[in-house]
Phi, psi and omega in degrees: 000130182268116182291153177053040181224161180219135171253127178248126181248123183250127175244150176095216195269176180294336177293321173297321182300319179299318178299317179298320180296323178291320178295319178301318178300317182292320176297315181298318178298330180275001174099008180274149168279129189239136173228150178243129179045055181291154178298323179233118181278123185206023184269167177296323180238138174233133177241123175257117179265107194267162173244143179226028190287304181227174186306312182298320181293321178296318179298317179299319180295315179299316180299320180293318178301315181294325175299318181289329174299317178295321178296324178293317179299325180277003179063026174279335174229163183264307185228147183234126178235149181231135180223181172098194191295317182298314182283340173296319186272326188238031187303312183300314180295319181293320179300325180284317187280330184231071183292348180292341177289132183295319177197145175256138174238160181264212182278336189234350182257013182294339179295343177286348186301313181293324175299319180295335177272003176088019182254133177291342180299337178295346181276350181298141178240018181280181181243033174297147183217152165253114186291136173261348176277167168307147192292351182269351175222157181210158173265138177238114182268119187260354180198163174240157171075184183200138178255006189281324178054048171301146193296333186265351195256131180268356185305313179298331177291333181270311190263346181082196185290160181291129179225116178279144169279144180302143185299315182297323178297317180293319179295322176295322179297317179296318178300319179295319179293322176300317180298333180273358176110002180286135180245335189236133187234122174265114183270121188230152172189166175295331183208090179301325187302327185272002186305131174093342185300321182285325183273321190244355179079007177205164182288121188244007179303315180302316180294317180302311183290323177301315180288322179297320182295340181269359178285123180303134179098346176278109187258332175219136172234131182230137189256127181238136168073052169282165181240138187289326179284137183056042180295134181280086187300337180293349176290337184292312175296332175296316178298321181290326187283327186251121178296335183271001170265110187300145175281072188207137177214128176260113183222109183286124183251335172071311181197176180230339179294129185301318184287330175291318178299322177296311181295329177286347182061048183270346176058036176209150181253171176301311182298317179296325179294313178299319180294322178299310181297321179298317181292318179301313182291328179289321185275337178232080182303136179084001182299145173255125183253129172254135176223169175234135180236156181240138173244156174081017175298145181310128180089359178291118181267172174301323180294319178298319181292321176299321178296321178295317178298319179296323176299315180296320178298319184280320183286329177049061178294131178291329180226133180207136171240161178211156176211160180272143179304134176232122182293127180247120184301141178091346180279163180300318181297317180297328183275340188239339184233119176296144180287086197270344183269122181301149183301322181292329176290316177304312184294321179296318178294319179298314180298318181293318181294317182288330175294320177297316180294326179300320177297317181293318179297322179295316178298319178299316180292322180298329180293346181270346182300132181091351181263161183251134183226150170279132187229138170274129180272115185269319185197171179242130173252180183300317188254351184196163168272154179241125181222185180218147171275178177296345182269008186232116175273148181300147173077325190249342187246170180302156177244160178251120179265114190256123180300144182276067179265349174203165182279125178247157182253127178298134180089000176254162174270151172215169177254137181225157172251129180283127183247343181203147181236142170233170183304322186230021176208154174236142174258139186214164174233142179291144178225161175262129182234131175273109182232000000 
């Protein structure tokens, strides 16, 4: 066991990751040796930052907590703390069921952890972070919570109401990250579309991104998790105006059947969805859209699923993920709609939808063969460098495998020519471009 040290384990989404990075900074400021997701957990203190979004994520979090309980019993670690979404929602039950955990914290009170350990550093309210990502990119969380209350989603029950971070604070954070060497920024929130409404009385995402794009050293900005209802259309001319705002938008649409959208409480119709996508593509030519769709929602018929498949064929999303409906206790759907679609049907629909998307993704990638793209170099493997275009977000999107025909620098941009396409990867060679 390593004294005066802390291992932080992060489960779930990039929004959780930002919280872990902030906690790591506070521990480091207090004099602790800090590690994130170490191969071997062996510190005096271990913090598990949990996810509680869907059943699989909850199970993973519980399993990790129990693993750390065993490590504590074996004296491989000293103290165990749990924070995040799972303990925000189920703290009372967890305290009863897993008393071996020294203390549970929720989604927002984790800053008390250092105070509880007797450190004044816990009183800090800054947004300093120790990045767990490669040093050339970072996630910037611009808001907490959600006011949408979609029928299937437990997020508002966990995180509470939507709260925007002040614009000046976010711009200062980005400037600080630039000074530390960050070039690429993934802008995240549960609902980007609503940014600013609570603080300023109007949608402020376009202004925020416009000002962020003008900060020297910001080379790429990528937008994640917009919402289709009350979409801030003024963000589109901002994307068009600034070369460093990537032609990329992550916007979860979930379904296309009108009666499913009503039951999901999405506050958008099939026609409005088609019109939204048409306008986005018209105003930002070449944009790559990432979406998430759900199959197996209660009451989804074969006809609804066929309608969803036709939507995918017509919309031709460059990036798409999908998941099967999972009943979440306390949500409107769990209270009002029986989980009527058999699990084997859900899985068959999910497989069919993703097979369809694989064909579309392959066609999209094949259209890039022979073209030249600016690529961020993320890492080096034995046989090639691995990078991403502006259309590729870390972890979730295709990568570009770059032949080792010259020495490239991790964290720098280079120009490549695409020579081969696969459904979820591109093969490329470096080229010299006069720009």
